[in-house]
XYZ file of C-alpha atoms in Angstrom:
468
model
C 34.111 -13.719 44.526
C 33.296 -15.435 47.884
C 29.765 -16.219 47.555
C 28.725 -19.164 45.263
C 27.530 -17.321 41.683
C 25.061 -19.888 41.678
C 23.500 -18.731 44.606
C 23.978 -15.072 43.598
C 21.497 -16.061 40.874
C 19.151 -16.770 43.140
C 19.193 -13.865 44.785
C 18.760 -11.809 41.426
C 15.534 -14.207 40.569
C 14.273 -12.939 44.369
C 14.732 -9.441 43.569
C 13.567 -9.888 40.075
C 10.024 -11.661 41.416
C 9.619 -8.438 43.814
C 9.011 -6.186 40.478
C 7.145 -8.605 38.283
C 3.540 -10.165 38.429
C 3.704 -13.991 39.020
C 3.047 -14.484 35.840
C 5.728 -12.461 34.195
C 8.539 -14.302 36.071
C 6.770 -17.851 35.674
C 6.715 -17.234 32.140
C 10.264 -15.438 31.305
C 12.487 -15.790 34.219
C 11.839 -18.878 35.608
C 12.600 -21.196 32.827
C 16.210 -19.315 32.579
C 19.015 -21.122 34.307
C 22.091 -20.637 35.633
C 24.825 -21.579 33.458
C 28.466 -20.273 34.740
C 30.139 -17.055 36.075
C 34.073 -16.283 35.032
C 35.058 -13.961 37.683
C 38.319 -12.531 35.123
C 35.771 -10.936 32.774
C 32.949 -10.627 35.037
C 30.782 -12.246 33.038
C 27.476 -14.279 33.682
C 26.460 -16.760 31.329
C 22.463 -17.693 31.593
C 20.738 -20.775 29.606
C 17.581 -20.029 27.773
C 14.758 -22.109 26.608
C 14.756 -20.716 23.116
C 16.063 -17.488 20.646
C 12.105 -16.224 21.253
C 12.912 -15.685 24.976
C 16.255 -14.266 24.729
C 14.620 -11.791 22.282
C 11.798 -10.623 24.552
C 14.457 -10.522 27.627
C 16.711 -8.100 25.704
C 13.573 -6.137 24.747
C 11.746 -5.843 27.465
C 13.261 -6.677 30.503
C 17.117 -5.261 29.838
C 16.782 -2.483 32.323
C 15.612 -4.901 35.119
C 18.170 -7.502 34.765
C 20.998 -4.611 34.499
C 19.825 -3.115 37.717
C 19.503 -6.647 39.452
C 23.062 -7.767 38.199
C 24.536 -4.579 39.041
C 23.026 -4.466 42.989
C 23.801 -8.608 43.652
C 27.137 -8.677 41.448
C 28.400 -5.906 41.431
C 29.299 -3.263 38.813
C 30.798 -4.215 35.508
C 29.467 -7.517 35.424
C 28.880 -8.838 31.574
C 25.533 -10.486 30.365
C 25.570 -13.462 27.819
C 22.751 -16.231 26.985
C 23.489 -19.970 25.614
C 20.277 -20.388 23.805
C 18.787 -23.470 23.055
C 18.342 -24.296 19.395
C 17.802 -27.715 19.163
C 17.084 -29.411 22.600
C 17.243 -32.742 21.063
C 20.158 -32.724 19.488
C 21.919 -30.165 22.425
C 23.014 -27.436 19.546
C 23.176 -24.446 21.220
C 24.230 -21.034 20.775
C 26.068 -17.940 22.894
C 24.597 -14.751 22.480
C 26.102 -11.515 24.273
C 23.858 -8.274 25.793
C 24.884 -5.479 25.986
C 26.675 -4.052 28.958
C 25.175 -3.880 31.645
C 26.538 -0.432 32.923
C 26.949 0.458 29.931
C 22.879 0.255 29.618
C 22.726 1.646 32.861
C 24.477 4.934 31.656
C 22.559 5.226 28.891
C 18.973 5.321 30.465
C 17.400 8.589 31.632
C 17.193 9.473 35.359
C 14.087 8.359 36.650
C 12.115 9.045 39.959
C 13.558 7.216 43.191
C 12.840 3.863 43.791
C 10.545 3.822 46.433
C 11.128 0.706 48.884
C 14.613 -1.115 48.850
C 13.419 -3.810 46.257
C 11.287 -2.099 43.947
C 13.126 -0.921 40.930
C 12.765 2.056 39.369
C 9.340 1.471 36.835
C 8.107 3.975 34.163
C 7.236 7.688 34.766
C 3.365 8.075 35.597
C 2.965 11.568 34.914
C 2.073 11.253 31.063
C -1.476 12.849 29.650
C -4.046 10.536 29.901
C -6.205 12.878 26.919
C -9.120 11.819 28.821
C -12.300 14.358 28.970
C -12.636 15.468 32.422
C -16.282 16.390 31.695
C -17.216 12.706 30.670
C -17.726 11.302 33.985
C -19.717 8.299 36.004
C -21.579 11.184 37.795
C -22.732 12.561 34.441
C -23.976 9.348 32.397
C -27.238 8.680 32.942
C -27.956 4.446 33.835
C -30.819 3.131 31.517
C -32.028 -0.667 30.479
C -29.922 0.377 26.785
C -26.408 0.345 28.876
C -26.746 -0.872 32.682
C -24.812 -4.191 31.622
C -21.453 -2.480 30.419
C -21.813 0.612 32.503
C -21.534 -1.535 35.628
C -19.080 -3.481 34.133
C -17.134 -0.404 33.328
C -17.226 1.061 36.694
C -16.053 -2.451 38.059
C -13.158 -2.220 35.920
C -11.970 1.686 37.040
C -12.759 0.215 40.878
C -10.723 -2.668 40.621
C -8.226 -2.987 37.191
C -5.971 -5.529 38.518
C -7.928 -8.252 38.261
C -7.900 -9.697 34.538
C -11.578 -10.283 34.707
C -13.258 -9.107 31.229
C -9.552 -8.365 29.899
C -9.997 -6.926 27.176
C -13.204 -4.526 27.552
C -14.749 -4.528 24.012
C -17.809 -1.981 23.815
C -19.906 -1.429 20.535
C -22.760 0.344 19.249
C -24.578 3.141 16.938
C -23.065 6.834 16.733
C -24.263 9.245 19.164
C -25.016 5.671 22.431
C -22.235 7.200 24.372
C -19.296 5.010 24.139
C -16.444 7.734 23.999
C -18.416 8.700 27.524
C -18.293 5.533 29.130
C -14.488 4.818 27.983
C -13.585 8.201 29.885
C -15.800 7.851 32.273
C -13.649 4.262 33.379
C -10.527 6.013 32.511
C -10.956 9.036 34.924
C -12.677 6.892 37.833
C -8.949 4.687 37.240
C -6.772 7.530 37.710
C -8.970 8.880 40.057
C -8.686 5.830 42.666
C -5.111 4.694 41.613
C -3.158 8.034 40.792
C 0.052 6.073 39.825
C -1.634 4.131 36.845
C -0.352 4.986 33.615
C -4.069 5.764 31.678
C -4.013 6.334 28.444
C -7.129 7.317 25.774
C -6.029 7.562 22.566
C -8.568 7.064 18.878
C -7.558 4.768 16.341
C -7.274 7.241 13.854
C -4.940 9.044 15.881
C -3.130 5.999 16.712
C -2.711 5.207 13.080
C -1.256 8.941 12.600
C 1.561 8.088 15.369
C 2.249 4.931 13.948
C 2.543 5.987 10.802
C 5.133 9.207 11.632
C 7.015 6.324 13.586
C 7.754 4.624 10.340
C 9.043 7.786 8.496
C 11.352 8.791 11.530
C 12.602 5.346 11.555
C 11.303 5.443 15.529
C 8.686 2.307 15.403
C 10.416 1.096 18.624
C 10.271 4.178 20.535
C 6.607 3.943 19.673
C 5.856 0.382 20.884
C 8.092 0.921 24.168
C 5.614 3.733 24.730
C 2.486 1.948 24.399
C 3.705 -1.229 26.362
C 4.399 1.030 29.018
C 0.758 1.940 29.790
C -1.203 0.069 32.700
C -4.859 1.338 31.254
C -4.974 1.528 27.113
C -8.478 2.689 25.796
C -9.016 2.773 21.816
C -11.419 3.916 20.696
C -13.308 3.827 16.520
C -11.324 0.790 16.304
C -13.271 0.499 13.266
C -10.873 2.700 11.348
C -8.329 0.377 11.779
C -10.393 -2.134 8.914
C -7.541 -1.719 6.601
C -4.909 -0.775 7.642
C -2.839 -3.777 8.534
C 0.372 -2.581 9.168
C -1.005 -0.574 11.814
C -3.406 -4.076 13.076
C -0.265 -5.749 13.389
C 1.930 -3.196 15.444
C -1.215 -3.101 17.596
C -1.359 -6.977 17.659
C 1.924 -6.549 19.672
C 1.315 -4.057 21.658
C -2.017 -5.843 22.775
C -0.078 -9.011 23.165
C 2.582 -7.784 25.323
C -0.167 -5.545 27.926
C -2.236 -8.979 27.629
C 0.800 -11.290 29.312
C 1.528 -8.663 31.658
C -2.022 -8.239 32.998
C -2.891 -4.692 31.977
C -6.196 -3.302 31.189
C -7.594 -2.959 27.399
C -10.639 -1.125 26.879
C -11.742 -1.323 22.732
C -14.363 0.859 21.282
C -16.368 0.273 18.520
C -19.112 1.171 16.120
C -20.026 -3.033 15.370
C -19.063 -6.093 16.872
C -15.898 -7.693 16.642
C -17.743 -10.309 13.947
C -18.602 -7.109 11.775
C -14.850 -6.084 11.560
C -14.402 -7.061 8.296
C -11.048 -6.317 7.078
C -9.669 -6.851 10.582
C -6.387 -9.677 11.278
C -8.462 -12.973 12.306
C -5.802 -12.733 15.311
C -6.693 -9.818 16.452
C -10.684 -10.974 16.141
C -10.008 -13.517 18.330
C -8.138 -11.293 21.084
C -10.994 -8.807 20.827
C -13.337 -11.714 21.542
C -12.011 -13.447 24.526
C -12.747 -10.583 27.108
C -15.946 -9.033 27.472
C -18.070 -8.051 24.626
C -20.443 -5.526 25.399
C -23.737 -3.766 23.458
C -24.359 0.238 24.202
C -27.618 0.334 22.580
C -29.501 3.978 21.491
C -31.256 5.254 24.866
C -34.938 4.398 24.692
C -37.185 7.572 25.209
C -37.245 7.619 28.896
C -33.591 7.350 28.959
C -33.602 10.190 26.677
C -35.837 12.261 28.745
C -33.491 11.303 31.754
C -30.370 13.036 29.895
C -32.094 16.003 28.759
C -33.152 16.560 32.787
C -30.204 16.514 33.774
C -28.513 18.578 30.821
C -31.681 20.886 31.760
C -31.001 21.077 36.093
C -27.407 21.926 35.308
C -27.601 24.486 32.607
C -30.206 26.400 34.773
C -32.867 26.347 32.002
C -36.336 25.835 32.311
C -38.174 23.809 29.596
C -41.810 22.110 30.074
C -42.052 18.517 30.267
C -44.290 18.031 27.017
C -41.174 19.819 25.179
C -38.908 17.828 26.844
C -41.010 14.536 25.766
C -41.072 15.764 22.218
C -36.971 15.889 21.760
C -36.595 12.493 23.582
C -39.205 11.276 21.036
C -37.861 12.545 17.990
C -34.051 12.717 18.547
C -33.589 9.179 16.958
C -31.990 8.471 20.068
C -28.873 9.744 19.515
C -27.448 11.610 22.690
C -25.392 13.988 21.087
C -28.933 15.780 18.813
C -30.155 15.456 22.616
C -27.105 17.116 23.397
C -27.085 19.894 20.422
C -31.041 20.315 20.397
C -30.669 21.352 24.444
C -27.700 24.096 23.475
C -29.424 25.105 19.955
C -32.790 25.901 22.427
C -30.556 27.738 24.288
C -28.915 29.765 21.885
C -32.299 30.543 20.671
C -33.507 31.490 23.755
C -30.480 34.240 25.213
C -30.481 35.712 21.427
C -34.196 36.648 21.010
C -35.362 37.229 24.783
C -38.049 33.741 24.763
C -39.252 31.381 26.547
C -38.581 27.597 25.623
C -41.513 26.180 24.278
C -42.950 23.582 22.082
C -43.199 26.110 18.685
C -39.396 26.848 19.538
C -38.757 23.240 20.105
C -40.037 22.184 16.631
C -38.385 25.404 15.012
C -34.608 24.127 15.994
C -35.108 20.377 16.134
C -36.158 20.700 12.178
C -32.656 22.161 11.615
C -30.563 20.144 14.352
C -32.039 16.673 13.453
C -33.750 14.379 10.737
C -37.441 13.725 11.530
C -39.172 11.795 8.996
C -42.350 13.551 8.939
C -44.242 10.855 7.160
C -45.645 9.218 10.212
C -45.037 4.894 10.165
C -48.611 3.406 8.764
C -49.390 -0.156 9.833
C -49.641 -1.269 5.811
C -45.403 0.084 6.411
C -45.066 -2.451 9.546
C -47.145 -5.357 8.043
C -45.400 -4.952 4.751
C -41.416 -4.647 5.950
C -41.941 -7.623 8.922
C -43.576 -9.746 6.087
C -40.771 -8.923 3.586
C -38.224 -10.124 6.281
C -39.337 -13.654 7.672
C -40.244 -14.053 3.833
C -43.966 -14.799 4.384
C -47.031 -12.987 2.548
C -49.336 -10.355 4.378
C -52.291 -12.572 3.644
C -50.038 -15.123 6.382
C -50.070 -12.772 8.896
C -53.329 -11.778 9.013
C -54.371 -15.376 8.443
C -54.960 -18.161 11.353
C -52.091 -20.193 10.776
C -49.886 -21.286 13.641
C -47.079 -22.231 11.510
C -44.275 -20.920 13.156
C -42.889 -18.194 10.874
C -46.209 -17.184 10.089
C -46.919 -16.502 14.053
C -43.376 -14.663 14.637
C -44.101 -12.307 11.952
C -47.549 -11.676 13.449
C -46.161 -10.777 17.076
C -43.533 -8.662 15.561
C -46.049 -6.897 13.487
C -48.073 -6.303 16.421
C -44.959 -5.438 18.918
C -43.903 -2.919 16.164
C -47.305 -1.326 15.779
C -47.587 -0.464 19.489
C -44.111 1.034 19.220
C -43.837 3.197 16.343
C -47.563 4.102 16.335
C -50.285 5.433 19.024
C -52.830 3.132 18.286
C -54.796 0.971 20.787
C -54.251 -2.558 20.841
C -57.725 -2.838 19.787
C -57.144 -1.615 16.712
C -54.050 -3.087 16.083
C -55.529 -6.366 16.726
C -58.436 -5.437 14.422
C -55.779 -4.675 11.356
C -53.973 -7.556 12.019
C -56.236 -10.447 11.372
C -59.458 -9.324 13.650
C -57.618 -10.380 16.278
C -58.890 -9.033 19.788
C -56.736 -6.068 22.489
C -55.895 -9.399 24.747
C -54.368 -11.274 22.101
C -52.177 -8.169 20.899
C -50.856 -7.613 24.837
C -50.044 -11.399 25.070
C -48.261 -11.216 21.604
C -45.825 -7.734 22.530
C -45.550 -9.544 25.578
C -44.164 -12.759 23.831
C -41.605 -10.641 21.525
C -40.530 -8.494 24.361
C -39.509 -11.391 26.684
C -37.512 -13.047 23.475
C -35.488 -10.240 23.172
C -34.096 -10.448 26.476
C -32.937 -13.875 25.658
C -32.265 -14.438 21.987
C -29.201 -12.375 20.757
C -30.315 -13.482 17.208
C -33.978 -12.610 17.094
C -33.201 -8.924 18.637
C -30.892 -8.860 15.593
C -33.438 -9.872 13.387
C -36.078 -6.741 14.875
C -33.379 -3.954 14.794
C -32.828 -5.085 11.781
C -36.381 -4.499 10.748
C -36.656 -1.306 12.684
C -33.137 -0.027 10.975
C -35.025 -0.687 6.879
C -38.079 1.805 8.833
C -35.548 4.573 8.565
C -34.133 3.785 5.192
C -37.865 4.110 3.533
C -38.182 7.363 1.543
């Protein structure tokens, strides 16, 4: 050979940065040097940092190197690493690779490469198993998920940025989190048709993984998933324990991580509630973007049944429509199943949609305490919580547990009942309409701020529910 192997090398580290992000070739390729080149045997020898990066080369990045070898040296040419094992003490080691066209050979045929130095990359054409029905278009904005909504469609617009990599997104049953996750999944394949998308659930995840292991094809598996550009997960809850499936995910999330592709997590409780989950994997979870879907308030509620209403053609008065948004618990899938029950109802027996309909099918589709919240029940469950005695509350104290409790109590009151402040004021202490306004005021504006004390109210509002 003519040319310098040396400078051959540096050719294949040219090509090689064409088809990798900046970071891949910083952190793999770069530190690999150029060691010698017997022309006899055709075979290039390359110096490695360590046995860890020879291992991830011959994993990972095989089919690269083979096609750069084979188009700057020619074919035939032989692959073999002198890896470091003790840089102090120069021990080394020689490692060989496989063959390079005999690697070649064994690959399947893949689409054309589509400029002169982009290699061939993975097929694109794989099922995303996203809904096509759970859309941007079709979930309603409210003040319960603006924050990761517009984060989420931030994500789908631009998802090669590693900004709020990975995407964590928790909350109750029934807040819309499958939604949103296919909602940035199909506005991703939507503007960039050649991203690999995939939504898969955890359970179902767990299912492959697990068939992997019987069939002896756990690599196959993790090629797969490494493969993918956009990975959304969701009910990673399920995952709680079963650590043999955590850690084959730790991988996987490792290897998209380095190479800058997108992770979108679902979730039924914070990261800090996983309990059961690998500490590694906690802190992976954590170090993107954690974000709350909280239940739709009522007028969010109301929002989604309009809109469920304008495209199913129905017609159903407001005050009906008020009544399921106040006693669906917030939960948009009873929104959901009250709206098609109503209309099953109505096709079946000829009638209109109206309130005596409303309360006949939302007694079978959803739970409504019937016992309506007293403010003795509100007084007596705030009290229990901050650990302070009714007599406290009601008292003039301005000892500050004593005058949390007594905003909560009042906040609560004007919530979950329809009494005036004036009389809320008057069963709290004698206290007068102005002083009840300032006080829901006080509580409402903390729980914009204070992550804690909005955990320490749902809390409170969650034990409402539990009371027989």
């Amino acid at each position: 050979m003519d040319v310098n192997p040396n400078e051959l090398w540096k050719q294949c580290l040219l090509l090689i940065r064409e088809n990798v992000t900046e970071q891949q070739f910083n952190t793999w390729f770069k530190p690999v040097c150029f060691e010698s080149y017997a022309s006899a045997s055709k075979t290039l020898l390359l110096r490695v940092p360590s046995a860890f990066v020879y291992e991830y080369l011959e994993e990972n990045y095989i089919d690269l190197l083979s096609k750069v070898l084979t188009r700057v040296f020619g074919k035939g040419v032989k692959l073999s690493y002198r890896i470091v094992q003790d840089k102090e003490h120069g021990i080394t080691t020689v490692e060989e690779s496989e063959p390079v066209d005999n690697f070649v050979s064994q690959q399947p045929t893949r689409r054309g490469n589509q400029s002169p130095t982009q290699l061939d990359a993975a097929p694109s054409d794989i099922d995303s198993q996203l809904d096509p029905h759970k859309t941007f278009q079709n979930f309603i904005e409210g003040d319960s998920n603006k924050l990761p909504r517009s984060i989420g469609l931030s994500i789908a617009e631009h998802p090669n940025t590693t900004q709020f990599n990975p995407m964590f997104i928790y909350g109750p049953s029934g807040c819309g989190k499958t939604h949103l996750v296919n909602a940035i999944g199909l506005k991703t394949k939507q503007l960039y048709p050649q991203k690999r998308v995939l939504y898969i659930s955890a359970r179902l995840f767990q299912v492959q993984y697990t068939n992997s292991v019987l069939h002896n094809t756990t690599n196959d598996f993790i090629n797969f998933y490494q493969t993918i550009d956009l990975l959304i997960v969701d009910d990673i809850q399920e995952w709680m324990t079963a650590t043999k499936t955590q850690d084959t995910f730790f991988h996987i999330f490792n290897h998209l991580f380095r190479n800058g592709k997108r992770i979108i997590l679902a979730s039924d409780r914070p990261p800090v509630d996983l309990k059961g989950m690998n500490d590694r994997l906690l802190t992976r979870f954590s170090c993107g973007l954690i974000a709350e879907l909280e239940k739709p308030n009522v007028q969010l509620c109301v929002d989604i049944l309009n809109q469920k209403i304008r495209r199913d053609g129905l017609h159903i008065p407001d005050d009906v429509v008020m009544y399921i948004a106040q006693t669906a618990n917030g939960s948009v899938r009873d929104l959901q199943g009250v709206i098609n029950s109503l209309l099953a109802y109505s096709v079946v027996y000829n009638s209109h949609i109206d309130m005596r309909l409303a309360e006949r099918v939302i007694k079978r589709a959803v739970k409504v305490d019937d016992r309506p919240l007293t403010m003795d029940d509100i007084i007596e469950t705030v009290c229990n919580h901050f650990n302070v005695s009714t007599s406290s509350v009601a008292g003039r104290s301005r000892k500050r547990e004593f005058v949390v409790a007594r905003q909560v109590s009042m906040y609560l009151a004007q919530k979950y009942t329809k009494m005036p402040a004036s009389r809320i004021g008057k069963l709290v202490g004698g206290r007068d309409h102005s002083t009840v306004i300032h006080s829901c005021s006080q509580v409402e504006q903390r729980l914009k701020t204070d992550k804690a004390f909005s955990a320490e109210v749902s809390s409170i509002e969650n034990s409402f529910k539990l009371k027989p």
